[in-house]
Amino acid sequence: MGVMSGLAKDFIINKNLYKFQGNLLTLGEQTIFLLPNQVHEINGSDATKFKIELKDNLSGIKDDIKYISSDSFFKICGAQDVRSLDISSYQKAGVIFDLNKSKLPKNLYSSADFIFDGSTIEHIFHMKNVMNNLNNLLN
């Protein structure tokens, strides 16, 4: 899963319009196809306010390229805290949970101010549970 450079640039340019604020939960660990120099080109002097972390490319595309981390990217867009939810720890998600399940753990209730789905929901089969869980995750 990932955010292509065009959408990533749009998010940064229009961050005041989208108003990403608070705790973000991404469904799946996101690869942000944006290089640090692109962030500086888009964000200008604003980019210096943020510590830009790089991460290994999870996509397998041009493995020698280090893209901006999803944590850094979404914080530039306005999020205060960024966590990812996935069914397994394979891609190093911070929250492990199967959205197909009917019972969301109590500690996850109201834990996100907004949720970003970069192509996860179409891989989940029990849509009623998915929607209930996403609703319960939201603050």
PDB file of C-alpha atoms in Angstrom:
ATOM      1  CA  MET A   1       0.000   0.000   0.000  1.00  0.00           C
ATOM      2  CA  GLY A   2       1.205   3.417  -0.686  1.00  0.00           C
ATOM      3  CA  VAL A   3       0.680   7.030  -1.549  1.00  0.00           C
ATOM      4  CA  MET A   4       1.959   7.946  -4.991  1.00  0.00           C
ATOM      5  CA  SER A   5       3.963  11.140  -5.388  1.00  0.00           C
ATOM      6  CA  GLY A   6       1.161  13.146  -7.058  1.00  0.00           C
ATOM      7  CA  LEU A   7      -1.288  12.500  -4.222  1.00  0.00           C
ATOM      8  CA  ALA A   8       1.445  13.025  -1.621  1.00  0.00           C
ATOM      9  CA  LYS A   9       2.289  16.416  -3.127  1.00  0.00           C
ATOM     10  CA  ASP A  10      -1.412  17.339  -3.144  1.00  0.00           C
ATOM     11  CA  PHE A  11      -1.737  16.413   0.542  1.00  0.00           C
ATOM     12  CA  ILE A  12       1.193  18.652   1.481  1.00  0.00           C
ATOM     13  CA  ILE A  13       0.132  21.574  -0.702  1.00  0.00           C
ATOM     14  CA  ASN A  14      -3.458  21.419   0.592  1.00  0.00           C
ATOM     15  CA  LYS A  15      -2.771  20.387   4.187  1.00  0.00           C
ATOM     16  CA  ASN A  16      -4.724  23.381   5.506  1.00  0.00           C
ATOM     17  CA  LEU A  17      -7.708  22.370   3.394  1.00  0.00           C
ATOM     18  CA  TYR A  18      -7.646  18.704   4.490  1.00  0.00           C
ATOM     19  CA  LYS A  19      -7.023  19.638   8.147  1.00  0.00           C
ATOM     20  CA  PHE A  20      -5.243  16.475   9.220  1.00  0.00           C
ATOM     21  CA  GLN A  21      -5.092  16.977  12.980  1.00  0.00           C
ATOM     22  CA  GLY A  22      -4.776  14.666  15.930  1.00  0.00           C
ATOM     23  CA  ASN A  23      -4.165  10.929  15.907  1.00  0.00           C
ATOM     24  CA  LEU A  24      -4.009   9.233  12.514  1.00  0.00           C
ATOM     25  CA  LEU A  25      -4.433   5.512  12.019  1.00  0.00           C
ATOM     26  CA  THR A  26      -3.399   4.150   8.636  1.00  0.00           C
ATOM     27  CA  LEU A  27      -4.812   0.851   7.455  1.00  0.00           C
ATOM     28  CA  GLY A  28      -1.642  -0.973   6.596  1.00  0.00           C
ATOM     29  CA  GLU A  29       1.849   0.478   6.654  1.00  0.00           C
ATOM     30  CA  GLN A  30       2.065   3.043   3.866  1.00  0.00           C
ATOM     31  CA  THR A  31       4.969   3.577   1.509  1.00  0.00           C
ATOM     32  CA  ILE A  32       5.084   7.261   0.617  1.00  0.00           C
ATOM     33  CA  PHE A  33       6.599   7.603  -2.849  1.00  0.00           C
ATOM     34  CA  LEU A  34       8.176  10.943  -2.060  1.00  0.00           C
ATOM     35  CA  LEU A  35      11.827  11.794  -1.612  1.00  0.00           C
ATOM     36  CA  PRO A  36      13.056  14.289   1.010  1.00  0.00           C
ATOM     37  CA  ASN A  37      14.162  16.810  -1.616  1.00  0.00           C
ATOM     38  CA  GLN A  38      10.638  16.733  -3.097  1.00  0.00           C
ATOM     39  CA  VAL A  39       9.201  17.588   0.327  1.00  0.00           C
ATOM     40  CA  HIS A  40      11.548  20.565   0.588  1.00  0.00           C
ATOM     41  CA  GLU A  41      10.596  21.708  -2.942  1.00  0.00           C
ATOM     42  CA  ILE A  42       6.885  21.534  -2.112  1.00  0.00           C
ATOM     43  CA  ASN A  43       6.930  22.731   1.466  1.00  0.00           C
ATOM     44  CA  GLY A  44       9.725  25.284   1.216  1.00  0.00           C
ATOM     45  CA  SER A  45      11.002  26.607   4.521  1.00  0.00           C
ATOM     46  CA  ASP A  46       8.083  24.904   6.274  1.00  0.00           C
ATOM     47  CA  ALA A  47       9.826  21.569   5.700  1.00  0.00           C
ATOM     48  CA  THR A  48      12.649  22.515   8.068  1.00  0.00           C
ATOM     49  CA  LYS A  49      10.195  22.439  10.989  1.00  0.00           C
ATOM     50  CA  PHE A  50       9.966  18.669  10.663  1.00  0.00           C
ATOM     51  CA  LYS A  51      12.473  15.918  11.216  1.00  0.00           C
ATOM     52  CA  ILE A  52      12.219  13.880   8.035  1.00  0.00           C
ATOM     53  CA  GLU A  53      12.882  10.212   8.629  1.00  0.00           C
ATOM     54  CA  LEU A  54      13.582   7.798   5.809  1.00  0.00           C
ATOM     55  CA  LYS A  55      12.581   4.167   5.652  1.00  0.00           C
ATOM     56  CA  ASP A  56      13.391   1.120   3.642  1.00  0.00           C
ATOM     57  CA  ASN A  57      11.137   0.753   0.655  1.00  0.00           C
ATOM     58  CA  LEU A  58       8.480  -1.876   1.445  1.00  0.00           C
ATOM     59  CA  SER A  59       7.228  -2.006  -2.119  1.00  0.00           C
ATOM     60  CA  GLY A  60      10.184  -3.790  -3.673  1.00  0.00           C
ATOM     61  CA  ILE A  61      10.453  -1.068  -6.319  1.00  0.00           C
ATOM     62  CA  LYS A  62      13.957   0.366  -6.585  1.00  0.00           C
ATOM     63  CA  ASP A  63      15.083  -1.005  -3.230  1.00  0.00           C
ATOM     64  CA  ASP A  64      18.075   1.347  -3.127  1.00  0.00           C
ATOM     65  CA  ILE A  65      15.792   4.392  -2.821  1.00  0.00           C
ATOM     66  CA  LYS A  66      14.796   5.535   0.649  1.00  0.00           C
ATOM     67  CA  TYR A  67      11.475   7.333   0.709  1.00  0.00           C
ATOM     68  CA  ILE A  68      10.148   9.610   3.419  1.00  0.00           C
ATOM     69  CA  SER A  69       8.544   7.615   6.231  1.00  0.00           C
ATOM     70  CA  SER A  70       4.770   7.625   6.526  1.00  0.00           C
ATOM     71  CA  ASP A  71       5.170   9.007  10.054  1.00  0.00           C
ATOM     72  CA  SER A  72       7.154  12.005   8.778  1.00  0.00           C
ATOM     73  CA  PHE A  73       4.843  12.522   5.824  1.00  0.00           C
ATOM     74  CA  PHE A  74       1.586  12.572   7.773  1.00  0.00           C
ATOM     75  CA  LYS A  75       3.101  14.797  10.473  1.00  0.00           C
ATOM     76  CA  ILE A  76       4.048  17.308   7.770  1.00  0.00           C
ATOM     77  CA  CYS A  77       0.398  17.098   6.690  1.00  0.00           C
ATOM     78  CA  GLY A  78      -0.729  17.966  10.238  1.00  0.00           C
ATOM     79  CA  ALA A  79      -1.148  14.724  12.190  1.00  0.00           C
ATOM     80  CA  GLN A  80       0.272  14.711  15.706  1.00  0.00           C
ATOM     81  CA  ASP A  81       0.575  10.933  16.068  1.00  0.00           C
ATOM     82  CA  VAL A  82       0.681   8.277  13.329  1.00  0.00           C
ATOM     83  CA  ARG A  83       0.102   4.561  13.827  1.00  0.00           C
ATOM     84  CA  SER A  84      -0.613   1.775  11.373  1.00  0.00           C
ATOM     85  CA  LEU A  85      -3.003  -1.133  11.803  1.00  0.00           C
ATOM     86  CA  ASP A  86      -2.528  -4.450  10.043  1.00  0.00           C
ATOM     87  CA  ILE A  87      -3.479  -8.104  10.423  1.00  0.00           C
ATOM     88  CA  SER A  88       0.154  -9.070  11.062  1.00  0.00           C
ATOM     89  CA  SER A  89       3.454  -7.526  12.052  1.00  0.00           C
ATOM     90  CA  TYR A  90       4.988  -8.394   8.665  1.00  0.00           C
ATOM     91  CA  GLN A  91       5.287  -4.723   7.632  1.00  0.00           C
ATOM     92  CA  LYS A  92       5.976  -3.531  11.178  1.00  0.00           C
ATOM     93  CA  ALA A  93       2.490  -2.164  11.936  1.00  0.00           C
ATOM     94  CA  GLY A  94       2.112  -0.716  15.421  1.00  0.00           C
ATOM     95  CA  VAL A  95      -1.418  -2.093  15.917  1.00  0.00           C
ATOM     96  CA  ILE A  96      -2.107  -5.741  15.098  1.00  0.00           C
ATOM     97  CA  PHE A  97      -5.779  -6.549  14.579  1.00  0.00           C
ATOM     98  CA  ASP A  98      -7.923  -8.359  12.008  1.00  0.00           C
ATOM     99  CA  LEU A  99     -10.693  -5.962  10.951  1.00  0.00           C
ATOM    100  CA  ASN A 100     -12.799  -9.016   9.969  1.00  0.00           C
ATOM    101  CA  LYS A 101     -13.267  -9.825  13.656  1.00  0.00           C
ATOM    102  CA  SER A 102     -16.432  -8.721  15.382  1.00  0.00           C
ATOM    103  CA  LYS A 103     -14.876  -7.489  18.640  1.00  0.00           C
ATOM    104  CA  LEU A 104     -12.477  -4.580  18.641  1.00  0.00           C
ATOM    105  CA  PRO A 105     -10.172  -4.627  21.689  1.00  0.00           C
ATOM    106  CA  LYS A 106     -11.266  -2.059  24.273  1.00  0.00           C
ATOM    107  CA  ASN A 107      -7.915  -0.236  24.174  1.00  0.00           C
ATOM    108  CA  LEU A 108      -8.508   0.631  20.501  1.00  0.00           C
ATOM    109  CA  TYR A 109     -11.912   2.290  20.989  1.00  0.00           C
ATOM    110  CA  SER A 110     -11.832   6.013  20.137  1.00  0.00           C
ATOM    111  CA  SER A 111      -8.076   5.861  19.513  1.00  0.00           C
ATOM    112  CA  ALA A 112      -8.024   7.664  16.137  1.00  0.00           C
ATOM    113  CA  ASP A 113      -9.144  11.113  15.077  1.00  0.00           C
ATOM    114  CA  PHE A 114      -8.984  10.075  11.441  1.00  0.00           C
ATOM    115  CA  ILE A 115      -8.231   6.961   9.409  1.00  0.00           C
ATOM    116  CA  PHE A 116      -6.331   6.729   6.127  1.00  0.00           C
ATOM    117  CA  ASP A 117      -7.033   3.743   3.882  1.00  0.00           C
ATOM    118  CA  GLY A 118      -4.400   3.399   1.174  1.00  0.00           C
ATOM    119  CA  SER A 119      -5.975   0.256  -0.364  1.00  0.00           C
ATOM    120  CA  THR A 120      -6.742  -2.136   2.461  1.00  0.00           C
ATOM    121  CA  ILE A 121     -10.504  -2.412   2.797  1.00  0.00           C
ATOM    122  CA  GLU A 122     -10.944  -4.154  -0.572  1.00  0.00           C
ATOM    123  CA  HIS A 123      -8.904  -7.072   0.819  1.00  0.00           C
ATOM    124  CA  ILE A 124     -11.214  -7.584   3.809  1.00  0.00           C
ATOM    125  CA  PHE A 125     -14.269  -9.778   3.470  1.00  0.00           C
ATOM    126  CA  HIS A 126     -16.574  -9.154   6.418  1.00  0.00           C
ATOM    127  CA  MET A 127     -17.631  -5.607   5.499  1.00  0.00           C
ATOM    128  CA  LYS A 128     -20.105  -5.161   8.366  1.00  0.00           C
ATOM    129  CA  ASN A 129     -17.387  -5.887  10.943  1.00  0.00           C
ATOM    130  CA  VAL A 130     -14.890  -3.695   9.093  1.00  0.00           C
ATOM    131  CA  MET A 131     -17.232  -0.695   9.121  1.00  0.00           C
ATOM    132  CA  ASN A 132     -18.222  -1.248  12.768  1.00  0.00           C
ATOM    133  CA  ASN A 133     -14.561  -1.528  13.769  1.00  0.00           C
ATOM    134  CA  LEU A 134     -13.572   1.599  11.850  1.00  0.00           C
ATOM    135  CA  ASN A 135     -16.454   3.506  13.422  1.00  0.00           C
ATOM    136  CA  ASN A 136     -15.396   2.327  16.897  1.00  0.00           C
ATOM    137  CA  LEU A 137     -11.769   3.270  16.235  1.00  0.00           C
ATOM    138  CA  LEU A 138     -12.760   6.867  15.552  1.00  0.00           C
ATOM    139  CA  ASN A 139     -12.760   9.337  18.413  1.00  0.00           C
TER     140      ASN A 139
END
